[in-house]
Amino acid sequence: MASPKWNLSEDRYFDPDTSTRSVARELYESVADMPIVSPHGHVDPRLFADEDSSFGTPTDLFIIPDHYVSRMLYSQGIALEDLGIPRTDGGKVEPDHRKIWQIFADNFHLFRGTPSGAWLAHELNIIFGIEEKLTGKTAQEIYDKIEAKLAEPEFRPRALFDRFNIEVLCTTDAAADPLTHHRAIRDSGWKGDIRPTFRPDNVVNLFTRGWNENIDALSKAGGITVDSYSSFIRALEERRGFFKSLGAMATDHAAETAYTCRLSDSDADAVFQRALKGKATAEDARIFTSHMVMESARMSIEDGLVMQFHVGSVRNHNDAIYNKFGPDKGCDFPQKSEFTHNLRAILNKYGNDTRLTLIVFTLDETSYAREASEE
Amino acid sequence: MASPKWNLSEDRYFDPDTSTRSVARELYESVADMPIVSPHGHVDPRLFADEDSSFGTPTDLFIIPDHYVSRMLYSQGIALEDLGIPRTDGGKVEPDHRKIWQIFADNFHLFRGTPSGAWLAHELNIIFGIEEKLTGKTAQEIYDKIEAKLAEPEFRPRALFDRFNIEVLCTTDAAADPLTHHRAIRDSGWKGDIRPTFRPDNVVNLFTRGWNENIDALSKAGGITVDSYSSFIRALEERRGFFKSLGAMATDHAAETAYTCRLSDSDADAVFQRALKGKATAEDARIFTSHMVMESARMSIEDGLVMQFHVGSVRNHNDAIYNKFGPDKGCDFPQKSEFTHNLRAILNKYGNDTRLTLIVFTLDETSYAREASEE
Amino acid sequence: MASPKWNLSEDRYFDPDTSTRSVARELYESVADMPIVSPHGHVDPRLFADEDSSFGTPTDLFIIPDHYVSRMLYSQGIALEDLGIPRTDGGKVEPDHRKIWQIFADNFHLFRGTPSGAWLAHELNIIFGIEEKLTGKTAQEIYDKIEAKLAEPEFRPRALFDRFNIEVLCTTDAAADPLTHHRAIRDSGWKGDIRPTFRPDNVVNLFTRGWNENIDALSKAGGITVDSYSSFIRALEERRGFFKSLGAMATDHAAETAYTCRLSDSDADAVFQRALKGKATAEDARIFTSHMVMESARMSIEDGLVMQFHVGSVRNHNDAIYNKFGPDKGCDFPQKSEFTHNLRAILNKYGNDTRLTLIVFTLDETSYAREASEE
């Protein structure tokens, strides 16, 4: 019997109601040919650093870096080691990418009706031109086809950047990042517009694993020895300038809650000194983050970088996964978010200044109908 | 080129799904010709006090008193002074109503897809018969037309009251209000049914700006010197009777949360005495409001006034706007509301009494599917 | 004039949008003829204990045990006594089932547009074949018809079990329940598959009314004297084994919140000893429940029973009703639920064990879009 084929409706992302759908299609058609401006994302700039960069194997592209995929498989009892996810201790994980792909294909039905499933179907059928659905039976044949495509020059990252008509793509980069790949892209003469985004979380959050090393890296990156709150602020300002020099338009900040408050400089320094000595408390960390959100708004008003603020994710919820595989492995869960009270301090201090553009993201959809509306 | 025209669908407030829409239309048609009974609103009774009252200029009608309009424009960097919003210090604001109208028209696209936009389109096209859409280009011509209409007898408030087939309209009035306009309406012999609603927030909330002056006004209004909790209660009861004598059917109460609890009379008096001396704490204010909600239910059981209770709005969120322009300027934001625990005290004390009608309003739509349902 | 007739659309539970509806109908038709597997419910096993069991009068079936029905009528001022709801003090309530039915029929319009109304319409029209709508006028005639049906052998519980094509029906039973009816069903030779579910709430929740009596009953049920935390655990384990021997597949647990934490055995015993002496505090009760949820997960891993966990209901909200009529009288209200933080302890301790199946129920629909999703 022939394998079932993909049959993706042109209208699959639109409302099923026919009158809503025809308006949606009309709106979509009016913008479908416009270039993509991607102001926030997590693409690795290394992919564009030289023209021969490739996505690796089908498993490198579809499975190993996609924690939505691996988390779904793990929820059904499949070990992350069997999916080739690297362990933080360097312990053995499955090296055979065809074997991993087979597990993925055997369990592909799990993604039915999920956003990951919609994404994967689009990639397989529309981007890679695979006609058969992915099943245990078609797994290896489809692996062959994708592998062959990935070897073609048309499937190099830079070629896809052009094919997708991307006008600008912003990445997310740590404060101390030397932006080597961004510089290499610029130096290469390639005309793709890839810009860094300044994300200082791993030096702002005093409880980040390796915070002291991150502070050292920050000192080295900008040549300013960070040994106090004031030198910390100077170092951040210097780095923001460096990011801007490589095209950055924005910063990005994450916190568990949207709480904002302002410390005096001397209180901020006292917290910072405790952190340097490894003696910061959880409350120090919480309040320092809240303070630094406000301080970042002050910097944004001065240097013009758009400020993005993400809240509501409780990270590394599963200790066993975090200890074995590290962060960003599908174990972050949303919590309730509160904005009306939490943002009051920052809005009262900086919100009436027309120079500030603050974009607040939420994972809690009830925020939209409640706190994002004026009463 | 001709200006674009309004083209408002008859069905614009109904669901786009055709089967839902036809049911909605049928339901609507069965009630569309019924008179309007408006039990809760904020119309100024002065408008009806004599037959020559008018709405003023188009800017007086559409812009200056509508904080949804001014707040949207402010969010795009337009100063409230430039919209003619009066400052509390009497400082200069734009006096030219045509200039304000031009700003409004230049930015009218901001209201696309908003409830304000739907309301304004209805007013302009259906009530005032304006055929062209409001744009920077049509601004002054449309101003002329509305100004001319407003000068016609058919656009006097009393005439519109009849045209809209309003059976009864309830206003909202402070506890100490002498209800001069309501009495004038009665005395005028006009047959429009306008009724006051008793809203004691500005004497119940001990932290209201000007609370002591409000208490003095309350003393004067009813001739009962309010110098203790017990005289406060007597004064409120006297005022409720006065409001009833002018047709009031209901009271209205606002609080940040729905928390209810009952103080002993002596504890209530201790709090009240501290307030009189300007020494009430935030906790005093919070608990006194919670107590007075319960006490108001007791009064409603006795005098039969329907009790309305609004919670969930964090008021005067923007200090700069509040200090310059006062309350009700579009800076109130919803917060999460909780009813199951908060209303337990009032419901257990008064909720089984069939004489009480308590209407609870929420700004938090998640309340409907959660706490408003029986498990 | 003829009484209005029921006219229930075949599609009444489906979306009104025609394209969604046709997909819904197709999906439904593909499963409509499958047998019912009912893993969680509150049917009384006594109904199936012998072949002559009946549902009693129409009022016994439709009104007295259905707190959604009686709560709605109570909300309109009808006393529960007038609906024949038994009082805990044995006080007089309406004994005339025809009179109660008349009240129900006179007020049947209250159920329009409610889930109860949909359920009742289905029962009356589809199950009992009543063609006229229930009104004050048709009340007694419809009572006659239902009474006659209930006297037929086809309307015995066992006959309906077969007519409804039920493959398996799980009941809910207290930890100390001797499962007499379940044993009688087995011994009767009837082939209906009715299984108990182990619900230990009334011994786990230290603040349950009659907790000491429940503990005594637990001691007697399994022959293990419960006088310490360790004997309590042993007794629960013994009872779970007994429930399994009569076909149980699952346990069921309720708590006001989903909070989970683990006590040391000695701390758990200290709390338990205070409870035995009637000295447990509210905090003891809260933390002991949170501990026992975790301990139940440990048992489920060992004995394979699926674990069900219900949270978010604030029970017995109306003191007057609770004192006069006891629990489960329509006075339980949902509160906000929180899972991300609350379940962290249980998931970290047991959630990576593939032997555990934990089903979490919520009454707070915002949970689905927030905490039930991976970020």
Tab-separated table of C-alpha atoms in Angstrom, chain A residues 25-229:
chain	number	residue	atom	x	y	z
A	25	ARG	CA	-6.951	35.141	3.244
A	26	GLU	CA	-7.352	38.609	1.770
A	27	LEU	CA	-5.314	40.169	4.589
A	28	TYR	CA	-2.666	37.496	4.277
A	29	GLU	CA	-2.366	37.881	0.508
A	30	SER	CA	-1.815	41.595	0.935
A	31	VAL	CA	1.333	40.928	2.983
A	32	ALA	CA	2.493	37.472	1.854
A	33	ASP	CA	5.028	38.814	-0.612
A	34	MET	CA	6.520	41.360	1.739
A	35	PRO	CA	10.005	40.710	3.077
A	36	ILE	CA	10.348	39.187	6.563
A	37	VAL	CA	11.578	41.499	9.310
A	38	SER	CA	12.395	39.250	12.264
A	39	PRO	CA	13.040	41.469	15.291
A	40	HIS	CA	13.351	38.703	17.899
A	41	GLY	CA	14.724	35.197	17.519
A	42	HIS	CA	17.232	32.600	18.560
A	43	VAL	CA	18.957	31.663	15.310
A	44	ASP	CA	22.673	30.973	15.760
A	45	PRO	CA	24.628	33.653	13.818
A	46	ARG	CA	27.370	31.079	13.167
A	47	LEU	CA	25.108	29.584	10.483
A	48	PHE	CA	25.641	32.698	8.397
A	49	ALA	CA	29.275	33.354	9.261
A	50	ASP	CA	30.619	31.771	6.091
A	51	GLU	CA	28.950	30.795	2.868
A	52	ASP	CA	29.616	27.082	3.325
A	53	SER	CA	27.929	26.763	6.742
A	54	SER	CA	25.332	23.994	6.700
A	55	PHE	CA	22.548	22.693	8.952
A	56	GLY	CA	24.223	19.296	9.461
A	57	THR	CA	22.140	16.128	9.281
A	58	PRO	CA	18.325	15.963	9.289
A	59	THR	CA	18.573	15.026	12.963
A	60	ASP	CA	20.812	18.042	13.668
A	61	LEU	CA	18.201	20.232	12.030
A	62	PHE	CA	14.889	18.772	13.217
A	63	ILE	CA	15.433	17.010	16.517
A	64	ILE	CA	18.496	17.705	18.636
A	65	PRO	CA	18.129	21.494	19.032
A	66	ASP	CA	14.296	21.549	19.163
A	67	HIS	CA	13.228	21.127	22.766
A	68	TYR	CA	9.542	21.067	21.784
A	69	VAL	CA	10.280	17.912	19.826
A	70	SER	CA	12.468	16.199	22.406
A	71	ARG	CA	10.162	17.163	25.293
A	72	MET	CA	7.158	15.545	23.607
A	73	LEU	CA	9.105	12.332	23.011
A	74	TYR	CA	10.419	12.388	26.593
A	75	SER	CA	6.855	12.744	27.891
A	76	GLN	CA	6.170	9.328	26.334
A	77	GLY	CA	9.100	7.695	28.099
A	78	ILE	CA	11.856	8.116	25.523
A	79	ALA	CA	15.199	9.022	27.128
A	80	LEU	CA	16.855	12.239	25.955
A	81	GLU	CA	20.098	10.278	25.603
A	82	ASP	CA	18.405	8.185	22.912
A	83	LEU	CA	17.664	11.394	21.013
A	84	GLY	CA	21.316	12.469	20.968
A	85	ILE	CA	20.794	15.409	23.320
A	86	PRO	CA	24.258	16.225	24.711
A	87	ARG	CA	24.789	15.641	28.433
A	88	THR	CA	26.477	18.350	30.454
A	89	ASP	CA	28.917	15.760	31.877
A	90	GLY	CA	29.868	14.596	28.384
A	91	GLY	CA	28.328	11.180	29.076
A	92	LYS	CA	27.452	8.880	26.185
A	93	VAL	CA	24.367	9.655	24.124
A	94	GLU	CA	23.121	8.029	20.895
A	95	PRO	CA	25.569	8.974	18.117
A	96	ASP	CA	23.633	7.385	15.211
A	97	HIS	CA	21.504	10.127	13.627
A	98	ARG	CA	19.542	7.655	11.475
A	99	LYS	CA	18.556	5.696	14.573
A	100	ILE	CA	17.382	8.896	16.294
A	101	TRP	CA	15.417	9.865	13.190
A	102	GLN	CA	13.714	6.454	13.247
A	103	ILE	CA	12.508	7.034	16.845
A	104	PHE	CA	11.212	10.454	15.805
A	105	ALA	CA	9.380	8.970	12.814
A	106	ASP	CA	7.948	6.056	14.809
A	107	ASN	CA	6.391	8.603	17.175
A	108	PHE	CA	5.477	11.318	14.702
A	109	HIS	CA	1.746	10.809	15.372
A	110	LEU	CA	2.310	12.414	18.797
A	111	PHE	CA	2.639	15.811	17.118
A	112	ARG	CA	-0.820	15.718	15.511
A	113	GLY	CA	-2.747	18.833	16.401
A	114	THR	CA	0.238	20.554	18.041
A	115	PRO	CA	2.056	23.723	16.927
A	116	SER	CA	5.202	21.588	16.522
A	117	GLY	CA	3.291	19.269	14.205
A	118	ALA	CA	2.119	22.198	12.063
A	119	TRP	CA	5.677	23.508	11.899
A	120	LEU	CA	7.230	20.124	11.078
A	121	ALA	CA	4.644	19.382	8.364
A	122	HIS	CA	5.410	22.736	6.774
A	123	GLU	CA	9.156	22.131	6.877
A	124	LEU	CA	8.938	18.612	5.474
A	125	ASN	CA	6.338	19.205	2.788
A	126	ILE	CA	6.762	22.834	1.759
A	127	ILE	CA	10.444	23.520	2.405
A	128	PHE	CA	11.937	20.086	1.642
A	129	GLY	CA	9.313	18.927	-0.868
A	130	ILE	CA	8.703	15.586	0.872
A	131	GLU	CA	5.408	14.178	-0.398
A	132	GLU	CA	4.926	11.203	1.932
A	133	LYS	CA	3.990	11.637	5.549
A	134	LEU	CA	6.692	10.756	8.043
A	135	THR	CA	6.048	7.326	9.566
A	136	GLY	CA	8.205	4.508	10.838
A	137	LYS	CA	8.024	2.998	7.360
A	138	THR	CA	9.028	6.095	5.396
A	139	ALA	CA	11.609	7.255	7.927
A	140	GLN	CA	14.864	6.245	6.243
A	141	GLU	CA	13.759	7.136	2.730
A	142	ILE	CA	12.778	10.611	3.906
A	143	TYR	CA	16.063	10.922	5.814
A	144	ASP	CA	17.879	10.199	2.514
A	145	LYS	CA	15.920	12.866	0.687
A	146	ILE	CA	16.464	15.549	3.339
A	147	GLU	CA	20.130	14.668	3.633
A	148	ALA	CA	20.507	15.071	-0.135
A	149	LYS	CA	18.699	18.422	-0.078
A	150	LEU	CA	20.846	19.687	2.781
A	151	ALA	CA	23.919	18.944	0.689
A	152	GLU	CA	22.675	21.190	-2.133
A	153	PRO	CA	23.883	24.803	-2.265
A	154	GLU	CA	20.193	25.910	-2.268
A	155	PHE	CA	19.851	24.605	1.302
A	156	ARG	CA	22.763	26.506	2.789
A	157	PRO	CA	21.557	28.951	5.481
A	158	ARG	CA	22.486	31.968	3.375
A	159	ALA	CA	20.571	30.596	0.378
A	160	LEU	CA	17.451	30.001	2.493
A	161	PHE	CA	17.800	33.499	3.969
A	162	ASP	CA	17.419	34.807	0.407
A	163	ARG	CA	14.720	32.309	-0.624
A	164	PHE	CA	12.622	33.281	2.421
A	165	ASN	CA	12.985	36.950	1.486
A	166	ILE	CA	14.319	37.951	4.905
A	167	GLU	CA	15.092	41.650	5.100
A	168	VAL	CA	16.558	41.594	8.581
A	169	LEU	CA	17.100	38.916	11.223
A	170	CYS	CA	17.934	39.740	14.837
A	171	THR	CA	19.688	37.183	17.023
A	172	THR	CA	19.953	37.094	20.823
A	173	ASP	CA	23.399	37.422	22.369
A	174	ALA	CA	24.846	37.502	25.873
A	175	ALA	CA	26.258	40.772	27.209
A	176	ALA	CA	29.858	39.565	27.068
A	177	ASP	CA	29.548	37.969	23.636
A	178	PRO	CA	32.407	39.195	21.384
A	179	LEU	CA	29.971	38.920	18.430
A	180	THR	CA	32.647	37.145	16.406
A	181	HIS	CA	30.118	35.666	13.982
A	182	HIS	CA	28.338	38.972	13.497
A	183	ARG	CA	31.652	40.581	12.676
A	184	ALA	CA	32.548	37.714	10.320
A	185	ILE	CA	29.207	38.178	8.508
A	186	ARG	CA	29.924	41.894	8.056
A	187	ASP	CA	33.506	41.257	6.964
A	188	SER	CA	32.442	38.586	4.470
A	189	GLY	CA	30.785	41.111	2.228
A	190	TRP	CA	27.543	39.086	2.164
A	191	LYS	CA	24.621	41.466	2.073
A	192	GLY	CA	22.277	39.551	4.476
A	193	ASP	CA	21.248	41.838	7.332
A	194	ILE	CA	21.856	39.939	10.600
A	195	ARG	CA	21.867	41.987	13.791
A	196	PRO	CA	22.706	41.156	17.395
A	197	THR	CA	20.366	41.817	20.342
A	198	PHE	CA	21.797	42.667	23.749
A	199	ARG	CA	20.579	40.189	26.383
A	200	PRO	CA	22.308	40.769	29.732
A	201	ASP	CA	20.349	38.152	31.766
A	202	ASN	CA	23.340	36.026	32.659
A	203	VAL	CA	25.101	38.928	34.393
A	204	VAL	CA	21.945	40.647	35.736
A	205	ASN	CA	20.487	37.528	37.373
A	206	LEU	CA	22.821	36.984	40.338
A	207	PHE	CA	21.702	33.368	40.675
A	208	THR	CA	22.691	32.318	37.151
A	209	ARG	CA	25.005	29.309	37.284
A	210	GLY	CA	28.497	30.617	36.585
A	211	TRP	CA	27.620	34.242	37.354
A	212	ASN	CA	31.139	35.082	38.542
A	213	GLU	CA	32.642	33.684	35.321
A	214	ASN	CA	30.101	35.706	33.340
A	215	ILE	CA	31.159	38.861	35.192
A	216	ASP	CA	34.806	38.079	34.410
A	217	ALA	CA	33.899	37.617	30.765
A	218	LEU	CA	32.090	40.959	30.858
A	219	SER	CA	35.186	42.636	32.310
A	220	LYS	CA	37.336	41.171	29.567
A	221	ALA	CA	34.903	41.904	26.747
A	222	GLY	CA	34.886	45.641	27.297
A	223	GLY	CA	38.132	46.220	29.154
A	224	ILE	CA	36.308	47.616	32.197
A	225	THR	CA	37.051	45.736	35.431
A	226	VAL	CA	33.676	44.969	36.966
A	227	ASP	CA	34.215	45.094	40.697
A	228	SER	CA	31.333	47.311	41.812
A	229	TYR	CA	27.846	48.312	40.841
